PDB file of C-alpha atoms in Angstrom:
ATOM      1  CA  MET A   1      -9.808  -9.016  15.052  1.00  0.00           C
ATOM      2  CA  ASN A   2      -9.942  -6.052  17.402  1.00  0.00           C
ATOM      3  CA  ARG A   3      -8.972  -2.777  15.768  1.00  0.00           C
ATOM      4  CA  PRO A   4      -8.118   0.613  17.175  1.00  0.00           C
ATOM      5  CA  ALA A   5     -11.052   2.783  18.190  1.00  0.00           C
ATOM      6  CA  THR A   6     -10.165   5.238  15.455  1.00  0.00           C
ATOM      7  CA  ALA A   7     -10.292   2.574  12.771  1.00  0.00           C
ATOM      8  CA  SER A   8     -13.937   3.245  11.945  1.00  0.00           C
ATOM      9  CA  ALA A   9     -13.042   6.840  11.117  1.00  0.00           C
ATOM     10  CA  ILE A  10     -10.379   5.792   8.603  1.00  0.00           C
ATOM     11  CA  ALA A  11     -11.641   5.297   5.059  1.00  0.00           C
ATOM     12  CA  PRO A  12     -10.412   2.119   3.324  1.00  0.00           C
ATOM     13  CA  ALA A  13      -9.011   4.342   0.534  1.00  0.00           C
ATOM     14  CA  THR A  14      -6.799   6.132   3.095  1.00  0.00           C
ATOM     15  CA  ALA A  15      -5.475   2.838   4.442  1.00  0.00           C
ATOM     16  CA  PHE A  16      -4.888   1.665   0.882  1.00  0.00           C
ATOM     17  CA  ALA A  17      -2.966   4.820   0.030  1.00  0.00           C
ATOM     18  CA  VAL A  18      -0.773   4.521   3.132  1.00  0.00           C
ATOM     19  CA  ALA A  19      -0.068   0.852   2.309  1.00  0.00           C
ATOM     20  CA  ALA A  20       0.847   1.876  -1.264  1.00  0.00           C
ATOM     21  CA  VAL A  21       3.422   4.330   0.131  1.00  0.00           C
ATOM     22  CA  GLY A  22       4.762   1.526   2.318  1.00  0.00           C
ATOM     23  CA  ILE A  23       5.210  -0.743  -0.666  1.00  0.00           C
ATOM     24  CA  ALA A  24       6.914   2.036  -2.620  1.00  0.00           C
ATOM     25  CA  SER A  25       9.311   2.523   0.292  1.00  0.00           C
ATOM     26  CA  TYR A  26      10.225  -1.175   0.274  1.00  0.00           C
ATOM     27  CA  SER A  27      10.833  -0.983  -3.481  1.00  0.00           C
ATOM     28  CA  ALA A  28      13.132   2.025  -3.040  1.00  0.00           C
ATOM     29  CA  MET A  29      14.990   0.081  -0.393  1.00  0.00           C
ATOM     30  CA  ASP A  30      15.442  -2.821  -2.816  1.00  0.00           C
ATOM     31  CA  ALA A  31      16.930  -0.444  -5.389  1.00  0.00           C
ATOM     32  CA  LEU A  32      19.423   0.869  -2.820  1.00  0.00           C
ATOM     33  CA  MET A  33      20.278  -2.673  -1.747  1.00  0.00           C
ATOM     34  CA  LYS A  34      20.780  -3.849  -5.334  1.00  0.00           C
ATOM     35  CA  GLY A  35      23.168  -0.961  -5.941  1.00  0.00           C
ATOM     36  CA  MET A  36      25.177  -1.827  -2.825  1.00  0.00           C
ATOM     37  CA  ALA A  37      25.140  -5.541  -3.693  1.00  0.00           C
ATOM     38  CA  ILE A  38      26.516  -4.768  -7.151  1.00  0.00           C
ATOM     39  CA  SER A  39      29.338  -2.625  -5.787  1.00  0.00           C
ATOM     40  CA  HIS A  40      30.211  -4.508  -2.571  1.00  0.00           C
ATOM     41  CA  GLY A  41      28.531  -7.898  -2.858  1.00  0.00           C
ATOM     42  CA  ALA A  42      25.233  -9.179  -1.424  1.00  0.00           C
ATOM     43  CA  TYR A  43      26.863 -10.373   1.807  1.00  0.00           C
ATOM     44  CA  SER A  44      28.212  -6.959   2.702  1.00  0.00           C
ATOM     45  CA  ALA A  45      25.008  -5.199   1.681  1.00  0.00           C
ATOM     46  CA  VAL A  46      22.780  -7.424   3.823  1.00  0.00           C
ATOM     47  CA  LEU A  47      25.204  -7.397   6.779  1.00  0.00           C
ATOM     48  CA  TRP A  48      25.557  -3.646   7.071  1.00  0.00           C
ATOM     49  CA  ARG A  49      21.857  -2.998   6.414  1.00  0.00           C
ATOM     50  CA  SER A  50      21.046  -5.415   9.241  1.00  0.00           C
ATOM     51  CA  VAL A  51      23.508  -3.689  11.576  1.00  0.00           C
ATOM     52  CA  ALA A  52      22.012  -0.326  10.638  1.00  0.00           C
ATOM     53  CA  GLY A  53      18.531  -1.733  11.325  1.00  0.00           C
ATOM     54  CA  VAL A  54      19.631  -2.630  14.861  1.00  0.00           C
ATOM     55  CA  VAL A  55      21.037   0.897  15.336  1.00  0.00           C
ATOM     56  CA  VAL A  56      17.743   2.390  14.123  1.00  0.00           C
ATOM     57  CA  LEU A  57      15.378   0.124  16.074  1.00  0.00           C
ATOM     58  CA  ALA A  58      17.237  -0.552  19.354  1.00  0.00           C
ATOM     59  CA  PRO A  59      16.836   3.000  20.733  1.00  0.00           C
ATOM     60  CA  VAL A  60      13.107   2.871  20.005  1.00  0.00           C
ATOM     61  CA  PHE A  61      12.839  -0.473  21.777  1.00  0.00           C
ATOM     62  CA  VAL A  62      14.723   0.807  24.830  1.00  0.00           C
ATOM     63  CA  ALA A  63      12.899   4.125  24.931  1.00  0.00           C
ATOM     64  CA  ARG A  64       9.567   2.328  25.052  1.00  0.00           C
ATOM     65  CA  GLY A  65      10.760   0.393  28.110  1.00  0.00           C
ATOM     66  CA  LYS A  66      10.333  -3.024  26.507  1.00  0.00           C
ATOM     67  CA  ALA A  67      11.525  -6.123  28.363  1.00  0.00           C
ATOM     68  CA  LEU A  68      13.921  -8.580  26.799  1.00  0.00           C
ATOM     69  CA  PRO A  69      12.280 -11.448  24.890  1.00  0.00           C
ATOM     70  CA  SER A  70      11.116 -14.539  26.746  1.00  0.00           C
ATOM     71  CA  ARG A  71      13.054 -17.777  26.210  1.00  0.00           C
ATOM     72  CA  GLU A  72      10.316 -19.056  23.879  1.00  0.00           C
ATOM     73  CA  ALA A  73      10.348 -15.834  21.862  1.00  0.00           C
ATOM     74  CA  MET A  74      14.142 -15.796  21.603  1.00  0.00           C
ATOM     75  CA  ILE A  75      14.183 -19.351  20.232  1.00  0.00           C
ATOM     76  CA  LEU A  76      11.739 -18.230  17.540  1.00  0.00           C
ATOM     77  CA  HIS A  77      13.770 -15.078  16.818  1.00  0.00           C
ATOM     78  CA  VAL A  78      16.921 -17.146  16.329  1.00  0.00           C
ATOM     79  CA  ALA A  79      15.156 -19.738  14.145  1.00  0.00           C
ATOM     80  CA  ARG A  80      13.423 -17.174  11.957  1.00  0.00           C
ATOM     81  CA  GLY A  81      16.440 -14.892  11.823  1.00  0.00           C
ATOM     82  CA  THR A  82      18.559 -17.794  10.517  1.00  0.00           C
ATOM     83  CA  ILE A  83      16.073 -18.804   7.830  1.00  0.00           C
ATOM     84  CA  ALA A  84      15.235 -15.221   6.891  1.00  0.00           C
ATOM     85  CA  GLY A  85      18.923 -14.340   6.697  1.00  0.00           C
ATOM     86  CA  ALA A  86      19.574 -17.110   4.211  1.00  0.00           C
ATOM     87  CA  SER A  87      16.556 -15.967   2.233  1.00  0.00           C
ATOM     88  CA  VAL A  88      17.672 -12.330   2.125  1.00  0.00           C
ATOM     89  CA  LEU A  89      21.185 -13.287   1.032  1.00  0.00           C
ATOM     90  CA  LEU A  90      19.910 -15.444  -1.785  1.00  0.00           C
ATOM     91  CA  PHE A  91      17.381 -12.771  -2.846  1.00  0.00           C
ATOM     92  CA  PHE A  92      19.907  -9.975  -3.209  1.00  0.00           C
ATOM     93  CA  TRP A  93      22.536 -12.253  -4.748  1.00  0.00           C
ATOM     94  CA  GLY A  94      19.946 -13.179  -7.360  1.00  0.00           C
ATOM     95  CA  LEU A  95      18.687  -9.602  -7.760  1.00  0.00           C
ATOM     96  CA  VAL A  96      22.112  -8.488  -8.884  1.00  0.00           C
ATOM     97  CA  ARG A  97      21.767 -10.934 -11.800  1.00  0.00           C
ATOM     98  CA  VAL A  98      18.187 -10.307 -12.938  1.00  0.00           C
ATOM     99  CA  THR A  99      15.981  -7.240 -13.408  1.00  0.00           C
ATOM    100  CA  MET A 100      14.216  -5.879 -10.330  1.00  0.00           C
ATOM    101  CA  ALA A 101      10.829  -6.520 -11.929  1.00  0.00           C
ATOM    102  CA  GLN A 102      11.652 -10.183 -12.556  1.00  0.00           C
ATOM    103  CA  GLY A 103      13.104 -10.648  -9.098  1.00  0.00           C
ATOM    104  CA  VAL A 104      10.033  -9.179  -7.393  1.00  0.00           C
ATOM    105  CA  ALA A 105       7.679 -11.234  -9.576  1.00  0.00           C
ATOM    106  CA  LEU A 106       9.345 -14.438  -8.453  1.00  0.00           C
ATOM    107  CA  THR A 107       9.026 -13.491  -4.738  1.00  0.00           C
ATOM    108  CA  PHE A 108       5.249 -13.498  -5.116  1.00  0.00           C
ATOM    109  CA  LEU A 109       5.527 -17.316  -5.021  1.00  0.00           C
ATOM    110  CA  ALA A 110       6.353 -17.250  -1.307  1.00  0.00           C
ATOM    111  CA  PRO A 111       2.761 -17.026   0.070  1.00  0.00           C
ATOM    112  CA  LEU A 112       1.732 -19.941  -2.163  1.00  0.00           C
ATOM    113  CA  ILE A 113       4.605 -22.047  -0.912  1.00  0.00           C
ATOM    114  CA  ALA A 114       3.693 -21.029   2.653  1.00  0.00           C
ATOM    115  CA  LEU A 115       0.198 -22.502   2.166  1.00  0.00           C
ATOM    116  CA  PHE A 116       1.666 -25.922   1.425  1.00  0.00           C
ATOM    117  CA  LEU A 117       4.250 -25.655   4.197  1.00  0.00           C
ATOM    118  CA  ALA A 118       1.447 -24.777   6.620  1.00  0.00           C
ATOM    119  CA  ALA A 119      -0.292 -28.004   5.600  1.00  0.00           C
ATOM    120  CA  VAL A 120       2.829 -30.033   6.361  1.00  0.00           C
ATOM    121  CA  VAL A 121       4.011 -28.185   9.519  1.00  0.00           C
ATOM    122  CA  LEU A 122       0.737 -26.928  11.009  1.00  0.00           C
ATOM    123  CA  GLY A 123      -1.655 -29.539   9.677  1.00  0.00           C
ATOM    124  CA  GLU A 124      -3.789 -27.007   7.789  1.00  0.00           C
ATOM    125  CA  THR A 125      -6.037 -28.160   4.972  1.00  0.00           C
ATOM    126  CA  ILE A 126      -5.055 -27.339   1.426  1.00  0.00           C
ATOM    127  CA  ALA A 127      -8.059 -25.933  -0.435  1.00  0.00           C
ATOM    128  CA  LYS A 128      -8.753 -26.691  -4.067  1.00  0.00           C
ATOM    129  CA  GLY A 129      -8.276 -22.999  -4.813  1.00  0.00           C
ATOM    130  CA  ALA A 130      -4.700 -23.230  -3.487  1.00  0.00           C
ATOM    131  CA  ILE A 131      -3.933 -26.084  -5.860  1.00  0.00           C
ATOM    132  CA  LEU A 132      -5.459 -24.271  -8.850  1.00  0.00           C
ATOM    133  CA  GLY A 133      -3.714 -21.033  -7.944  1.00  0.00           C
ATOM    134  CA  SER A 134      -0.364 -22.804  -7.637  1.00  0.00           C
ATOM    135  CA  LEU A 135      -0.756 -24.289 -11.102  1.00  0.00           C
ATOM    136  CA  VAL A 136      -1.550 -20.850 -12.551  1.00  0.00           C
ATOM    137  CA  ALA A 137       1.387 -19.277 -10.705  1.00  0.00           C
ATOM    138  CA  SER A 138       3.706 -22.090 -11.844  1.00  0.00           C
ATOM    139  CA  SER A 139       2.801 -21.319 -15.428  1.00  0.00           C
ATOM    140  CA  GLY A 140       3.914 -17.747 -14.718  1.00  0.00           C
ATOM    141  CA  VAL A 141       7.298 -18.961 -13.581  1.00  0.00           C
ATOM    142  CA  LEU A 142       7.576 -21.064 -16.775  1.00  0.00           C
ATOM    143  CA  ALA A 143       6.703 -17.979 -18.798  1.00  0.00           C
ATOM    144  CA  ILE A 144       9.556 -16.030 -17.206  1.00  0.00           C
ATOM    145  CA  ALA A 145      11.870 -18.976 -17.816  1.00  0.00           C
ATOM    146  CA  ALA A 146      10.750 -19.140 -21.435  1.00  0.00           C
ATOM    147  CA  GLY A 147      11.587 -15.444 -21.778  1.00  0.00           C
ATOM    148  CA  GLN A 148      15.105 -16.131 -20.542  1.00  0.00           C
ATOM    149  CA  VAL A 149      15.467 -18.950 -23.061  1.00  0.00           C
ATOM    150  CA  GLN A 150      14.245 -16.736 -25.902  1.00  0.00           C
ATOM    151  CA  ALA A 151      16.594 -13.950 -24.853  1.00  0.00           C
ATOM    152  CA  GLN A 152      19.431 -16.470 -24.580  1.00  0.00           C
ATOM    153  CA  ALA A 153      20.041 -15.452 -21.017  1.00  0.00           C
ATOM    154  CA  SER A 154      23.480 -16.110 -19.542  1.00  0.00           C
ATOM    155  CA  THR A 155      24.074 -18.854 -16.997  1.00  0.00           C
ATOM    156  CA  ASP A 156      24.540 -16.146 -14.370  1.00  0.00           C
ATOM    157  CA  THR A 157      21.044 -14.760 -15.092  1.00  0.00           C
ATOM    158  CA  VAL A 158      19.484 -18.196 -14.837  1.00  0.00           C
ATOM    159  CA  LEU A 159      21.288 -18.840 -11.570  1.00  0.00           C
ATOM    160  CA  GLY A 160      19.956 -15.480 -10.287  1.00  0.00           C
ATOM    161  CA  SER A 161      16.388 -16.608 -10.991  1.00  0.00           C
ATOM    162  CA  VAL A 162      16.985 -19.943  -9.279  1.00  0.00           C
ATOM    163  CA  ALA A 163      18.450 -18.168  -6.240  1.00  0.00           C
ATOM    164  CA  ILE A 164      15.408 -15.933  -5.938  1.00  0.00           C
ATOM    165  CA  VAL A 165      13.017 -18.919  -6.160  1.00  0.00           C
ATOM    166  CA  ALA A 166      15.077 -20.654  -3.438  1.00  0.00           C
ATOM    167  CA  ALA A 167      14.875 -17.418  -1.389  1.00  0.00           C
ATOM    168  CA  SER A 168      11.090 -17.511  -1.776  1.00  0.00           C
ATOM    169  CA  ILE A 169      10.970 -21.086  -0.473  1.00  0.00           C
ATOM    170  CA  LEU A 170      13.007 -20.123   2.583  1.00  0.00           C
ATOM    171  CA  TYR A 171      10.899 -16.997   3.094  1.00  0.00           C
ATOM    172  CA  ALA A 172       7.805 -19.158   3.006  1.00  0.00           C
ATOM    173  CA  GLY A 173       9.261 -21.085   5.902  1.00  0.00           C
ATOM    174  CA  SER A 174       9.907 -17.816   7.724  1.00  0.00           C
ATOM    175  CA  LEU A 175       6.254 -16.896   7.240  1.00  0.00           C
ATOM    176  CA  ILE A 176       5.246 -20.032   9.152  1.00  0.00           C
ATOM    177  CA  LEU A 177       7.543 -19.038  12.022  1.00  0.00           C
ATOM    178  CA  LEU A 178       6.237 -15.450  11.830  1.00  0.00           C
ATOM    179  CA  ARG A 179       2.763 -16.709  12.722  1.00  0.00           C
ATOM    180  CA  ARG A 180       4.138 -18.172  15.905  1.00  0.00           C
ATOM    181  CA  GLN A 181       6.293 -15.098  16.607  1.00  0.00           C
ATOM    182  CA  ALA A 182       3.242 -12.863  16.359  1.00  0.00           C
ATOM    183  CA  GLN A 183       1.643 -14.798  19.196  1.00  0.00           C
ATOM    184  CA  VAL A 184       4.522 -14.195  21.653  1.00  0.00           C
ATOM    185  CA  ALA A 185       6.073 -10.903  20.529  1.00  0.00           C
ATOM    186  CA  GLU A 186       4.979  -7.545  19.171  1.00  0.00           C
ATOM    187  CA  PRO A 187       6.120  -6.291  15.726  1.00  0.00           C
ATOM    188  CA  LEU A 188       8.918  -3.981  17.071  1.00  0.00           C
ATOM    189  CA  GLU A 189      10.479  -6.850  18.985  1.00  0.00           C
ATOM    190  CA  VAL A 190      10.206  -9.169  16.000  1.00  0.00           C
ATOM    191  CA  ALA A 191      11.828  -6.645  13.662  1.00  0.00           C
ATOM    192  CA  LEU A 192      14.632  -5.728  16.074  1.00  0.00           C
ATOM    193  CA  PHE A 193      15.634  -9.211  17.158  1.00  0.00           C
ATOM    194  CA  THR A 194      15.416 -10.645  13.665  1.00  0.00           C
ATOM    195  CA  SER A 195      17.926  -7.970  12.665  1.00  0.00           C
ATOM    196  CA  VAL A 196      20.056  -8.700  15.738  1.00  0.00           C
ATOM    197  CA  VAL A 197      20.197 -12.433  14.959  1.00  0.00           C
ATOM    198  CA  LEU A 198      20.957 -11.780  11.299  1.00  0.00           C
ATOM    199  CA  SER A 199      23.683  -9.283  12.176  1.00  0.00           C
ATOM    200  CA  VAL A 200      25.379 -11.670  14.621  1.00  0.00           C
ATOM    201  CA  LEU A 201      25.311 -14.573  12.154  1.00  0.00           C
ATOM    202  CA  LEU A 202      26.708 -12.483   9.298  1.00  0.00           C
ATOM    203  CA  LEU A 203      29.379 -10.898  11.463  1.00  0.00           C
ATOM    204  CA  ILE A 204      30.807 -14.372  12.027  1.00  0.00           C
ATOM    205  CA  GLY A 205      31.635 -14.678   8.354  1.00  0.00           C
ATOM    206  CA  ALA A 206      32.469 -10.984   7.871  1.00  0.00           C
ATOM    207  CA  PRO A 207      36.272 -11.446   7.933  1.00  0.00           C
ATOM    208  CA  TRP A 208      36.016 -13.693   4.862  1.00  0.00           C
ATOM    209  CA  PHE A 209      32.973 -12.440   2.948  1.00  0.00           C
ATOM    210  CA  ALA A 210      32.287  -8.809   3.871  1.00  0.00           C
ATOM    211  CA  ALA A 211      33.990  -5.526   3.056  1.00  0.00           C
ATOM    212  CA  VAL A 212      34.091  -2.633   5.523  1.00  0.00           C
ATOM    213  CA  PRO A 213      31.829   0.086   4.084  1.00  0.00           C
ATOM    214  CA  SER A 214      33.302   3.473   3.313  1.00  0.00           C
ATOM    215  CA  VAL A 215      31.940   6.604   4.901  1.00  0.00           C
ATOM    216  CA  ALA A 216      30.454   7.533   1.522  1.00  0.00           C
ATOM    217  CA  ARG A 217      28.294   4.425   1.706  1.00  0.00           C
ATOM    218  CA  MET A 218      26.761   5.226   5.090  1.00  0.00           C
ATOM    219  CA  PRO A 219      23.853   7.280   3.682  1.00  0.00           C
ATOM    220  CA  GLU A 220      22.870   4.337   1.473  1.00  0.00           C
ATOM    221  CA  ILE A 221      23.146   1.809   4.308  1.00  0.00           C
ATOM    222  CA  PHE A 222      21.147   3.836   6.807  1.00  0.00           C
ATOM    223  CA  GLY A 223      18.791   4.980   4.034  1.00  0.00           C
ATOM    224  CA  ALA A 224      17.975   1.338   3.269  1.00  0.00           C
ATOM    225  CA  ALA A 225      17.419   0.598   6.979  1.00  0.00           C
ATOM    226  CA  ALA A 226      15.255   3.698   7.396  1.00  0.00           C
ATOM    227  CA  LEU A 227      13.171   2.908   4.316  1.00  0.00           C
ATOM    228  CA  GLY A 228      12.597  -0.649   5.519  1.00  0.00           C
ATOM    229  CA  SER A 229      11.569   0.540   8.982  1.00  0.00           C
ATOM    230  CA  MET A 230       9.312   3.260   7.599  1.00  0.00           C
ATOM    231  CA  SER A 231       7.638   0.761   5.264  1.00  0.00           C
ATOM    232  CA  ALA A 232       7.018  -1.668   8.122  1.00  0.00           C
ATOM    233  CA  VAL A 233       5.420   1.078  10.205  1.00  0.00           C
ATOM    234  CA  LEU A 234       3.182   2.295   7.358  1.00  0.00           C
ATOM    235  CA  LEU A 235       2.035  -1.240   6.501  1.00  0.00           C
ATOM    236  CA  ALA A 236       1.350  -2.078  10.148  1.00  0.00           C
ATOM    237  CA  TRP A 237      -0.732   1.106  10.433  1.00  0.00           C
ATOM    238  CA  ALA A 238      -2.683   0.284   7.269  1.00  0.00           C
ATOM    239  CA  TYR A 239      -3.339  -3.330   8.194  1.00  0.00           C
ATOM    240  CA  GLY A 240      -4.545  -2.186  11.623  1.00  0.00           C
ATOM    241  CA  ARG A 241      -7.263  -0.105   9.987  1.00  0.00           C
ATOM    242  CA  ALA A 242      -8.459  -2.068   6.969  1.00  0.00           C
ATOM    243  CA  GLU A 243      -9.193  -5.676   6.178  1.00  0.00           C
ATOM    244  CA  ALA A 244      -6.435  -7.759   4.586  1.00  0.00           C
ATOM    245  CA  GLN A 245      -8.686  -8.480   1.615  1.00  0.00           C
ATOM    246  CA  VAL A 246      -8.912  -4.741   0.916  1.00  0.00           C
ATOM    247  CA  LEU A 247      -5.160  -4.190   1.130  1.00  0.00           C
ATOM    248  CA  ALA A 248      -3.832  -7.420  -0.454  1.00  0.00           C
ATOM    249  CA  PRO A 249      -3.963  -6.084  -4.050  1.00  0.00           C
ATOM    250  CA  VAL A 250      -1.719  -3.116  -3.117  1.00  0.00           C
ATOM    251  CA  GLU A 251       1.104  -5.540  -2.343  1.00  0.00           C
ATOM    252  CA  TYR A 252       1.414  -6.320  -6.045  1.00  0.00           C
ATOM    253  CA  THR A 253       2.144  -2.705  -6.911  1.00  0.00           C
ATOM    254  CA  ALA A 254       5.671  -3.674  -5.913  1.00  0.00           C
ATOM    255  CA  PHE A 255       6.049  -5.093  -9.420  1.00  0.00           C
ATOM    256  CA  VAL A 256       5.202  -1.709 -10.951  1.00  0.00           C
ATOM    257  CA  TRP A 257       7.600   0.166  -8.647  1.00  0.00           C
ATOM    258  CA  SER A 258      10.415  -2.351  -9.239  1.00  0.00           C
ATOM    259  CA  ALA A 259       9.978  -2.018 -13.003  1.00  0.00           C
ATOM    260  CA  ILE A 260      10.085   1.798 -12.791  1.00  0.00           C
ATOM    261  CA  LEU A 261      13.072   1.900 -10.402  1.00  0.00           C
ATOM    262  CA  GLY A 262      14.892  -0.769 -12.397  1.00  0.00           C
ATOM    263  CA  TRP A 263      14.524   1.339 -15.508  1.00  0.00           C
ATOM    264  CA  LEU A 264      15.443   4.664 -13.861  1.00  0.00           C
ATOM    265  CA  VAL A 265      18.338   3.445 -11.705  1.00  0.00           C
ATOM    266  CA  PHE A 266      19.774   0.476 -13.604  1.00  0.00           C
ATOM    267  CA  ASP A 267      18.482   1.075 -17.176  1.00  0.00           C
ATOM    268  CA  GLU A 268      16.654  -2.288 -17.061  1.00  0.00           C
ATOM    269  CA  ARG A 269      14.082  -3.252 -19.669  1.00  0.00           C
ATOM    270  CA  VAL A 270      11.150  -5.472 -18.710  1.00  0.00           C
ATOM    271  CA  SER A 271      10.256  -8.069 -21.324  1.00  0.00           C
ATOM    272  CA  ALA A 272       6.714  -9.078 -22.269  1.00  0.00           C
ATOM    273  CA  TRP A 273       7.532 -12.559 -20.915  1.00  0.00           C
ATOM    274  CA  THR A 274       8.294 -11.094 -17.482  1.00  0.00           C
ATOM    275  CA  VAL A 275       5.115  -9.023 -17.481  1.00  0.00           C
ATOM    276  CA  GLY A 276       3.015 -11.981 -18.573  1.00  0.00           C
ATOM    277  CA  GLY A 277       4.647 -14.289 -16.020  1.00  0.00           C
ATOM    278  CA  ALA A 278       4.148 -11.742 -13.264  1.00  0.00           C
ATOM    279  CA  LEU A 279       0.433 -11.408 -14.110  1.00  0.00           C
ATOM    280  CA  LEU A 280       0.001 -15.179 -14.016  1.00  0.00           C
ATOM    281  CA  ILE A 281       1.802 -15.442 -10.658  1.00  0.00           C
ATOM    282  CA  ILE A 282      -0.325 -12.614  -9.225  1.00  0.00           C
ATOM    283  CA  ALA A 283      -3.522 -14.183 -10.548  1.00  0.00           C
ATOM    284  CA  GLY A 284      -2.586 -17.547  -9.111  1.00  0.00           C
ATOM    285  CA  SER A 285      -1.747 -15.969  -5.776  1.00  0.00           C
ATOM    286  CA  LEU A 286      -5.065 -14.147  -5.605  1.00  0.00           C
ATOM    287  CA  VAL A 287      -6.940 -17.377  -6.347  1.00  0.00           C
ATOM    288  CA  ALA A 288      -4.970 -19.415  -3.855  1.00  0.00           C
ATOM    289  CA  LEU A 289      -4.933 -16.834  -1.065  1.00  0.00           C
ATOM    290  CA  ARG A 290      -8.615 -15.930  -1.277  1.00  0.00           C
ATOM    291  CA  GLY A 291      -9.879 -15.924   2.311  1.00  0.00           C
ATOM    292  CA  LYS A 292      -6.450 -16.752   3.707  1.00  0.00           C
ATOM    293  CA  THR A 293      -4.298 -14.697   6.075  1.00  0.00           C
ATOM    294  CA  VAL A 294      -0.845 -15.596   4.801  1.00  0.00           C
ATOM    295  CA  PRO A 295       1.257 -12.427   4.460  1.00  0.00           C
ATOM    296  CA  ILE A 296       2.544 -11.417   1.031  1.00  0.00           C
ATOM    297  CA  PRO A 297       6.226 -10.564   0.877  1.00  0.00           C
ATOM    298  CA  HIS A 298       7.218  -6.905   0.451  1.00  0.00           C
ATOM    299  CA  THR A 299      10.011  -7.680  -2.074  1.00  0.00           C
ATOM    300  CA  GLU A 300      12.564  -7.760   0.707  1.00  0.00           C
ATOM    301  CA  ALA A 301      11.771 -11.513   0.891  1.00  0.00           C
ATOM    302  CA  ALA A 302      12.653 -11.957   4.469  1.00  0.00           C
ATOM    303  CA  ALA A 303      13.695  -9.926   7.453  1.00  0.00           C
TER     304      ALA A 303
END
């Protein structure tokens, strides 16, 4: 892959540090979104953050003199925006009902699922490592489930976990589409029009499912959009200057950030079962994704 001319002057440690800040930004955005989802519902939180994302990104797109997407690209934007939108809704609906650390741990399943979807949709070969890694990761999910059983978790908590796993499956499908999007559109266009599609779809149901945000909520809404955009820029910069195999481990620091923010903001406690399950899922992912180029979700799980 061709890299910028300045890439050779950038130390891997610098790229790693920038990527780490990007992951921390995504985690902070998740904390803001969870707070909004608790107070106004996941539908409203996702809708208004998507609208704010369009407001933030559209001027940049226009200022750079970009042309409107081609017909092929727009079809992909609509398809991925629809799937990603459903994934985001399920993720934040579930995140209201489980701890941030547990929710983020379950999203790490998405790249593994994407490997198997790629085999079905794109005809790619499933390596033995992917099968072994999936088995290890599955044991991690079972460990988290066992922790819920031991803690006598409520039905609502169990449904939250199921929703996040479902969100990961949908997000895996969006990763497959993202590969095709990357071939016909640049990252700014992908980010903007995914938000546009998601905003339009959610506005259709807004009269029934969404609440108009108060002025006091605007800093949170635009803060979440800004954090997501900043994170995307930082990660794009880092991945443009270091190999994916160098940066992949930093993606999993999202679990640490989510545990810290969950404790500070929502007074959440992370059980040993969740920590053990997360470690198994991460280990399984590293085994399965060794040498692969499937992106790892940044806790947002979709758009």
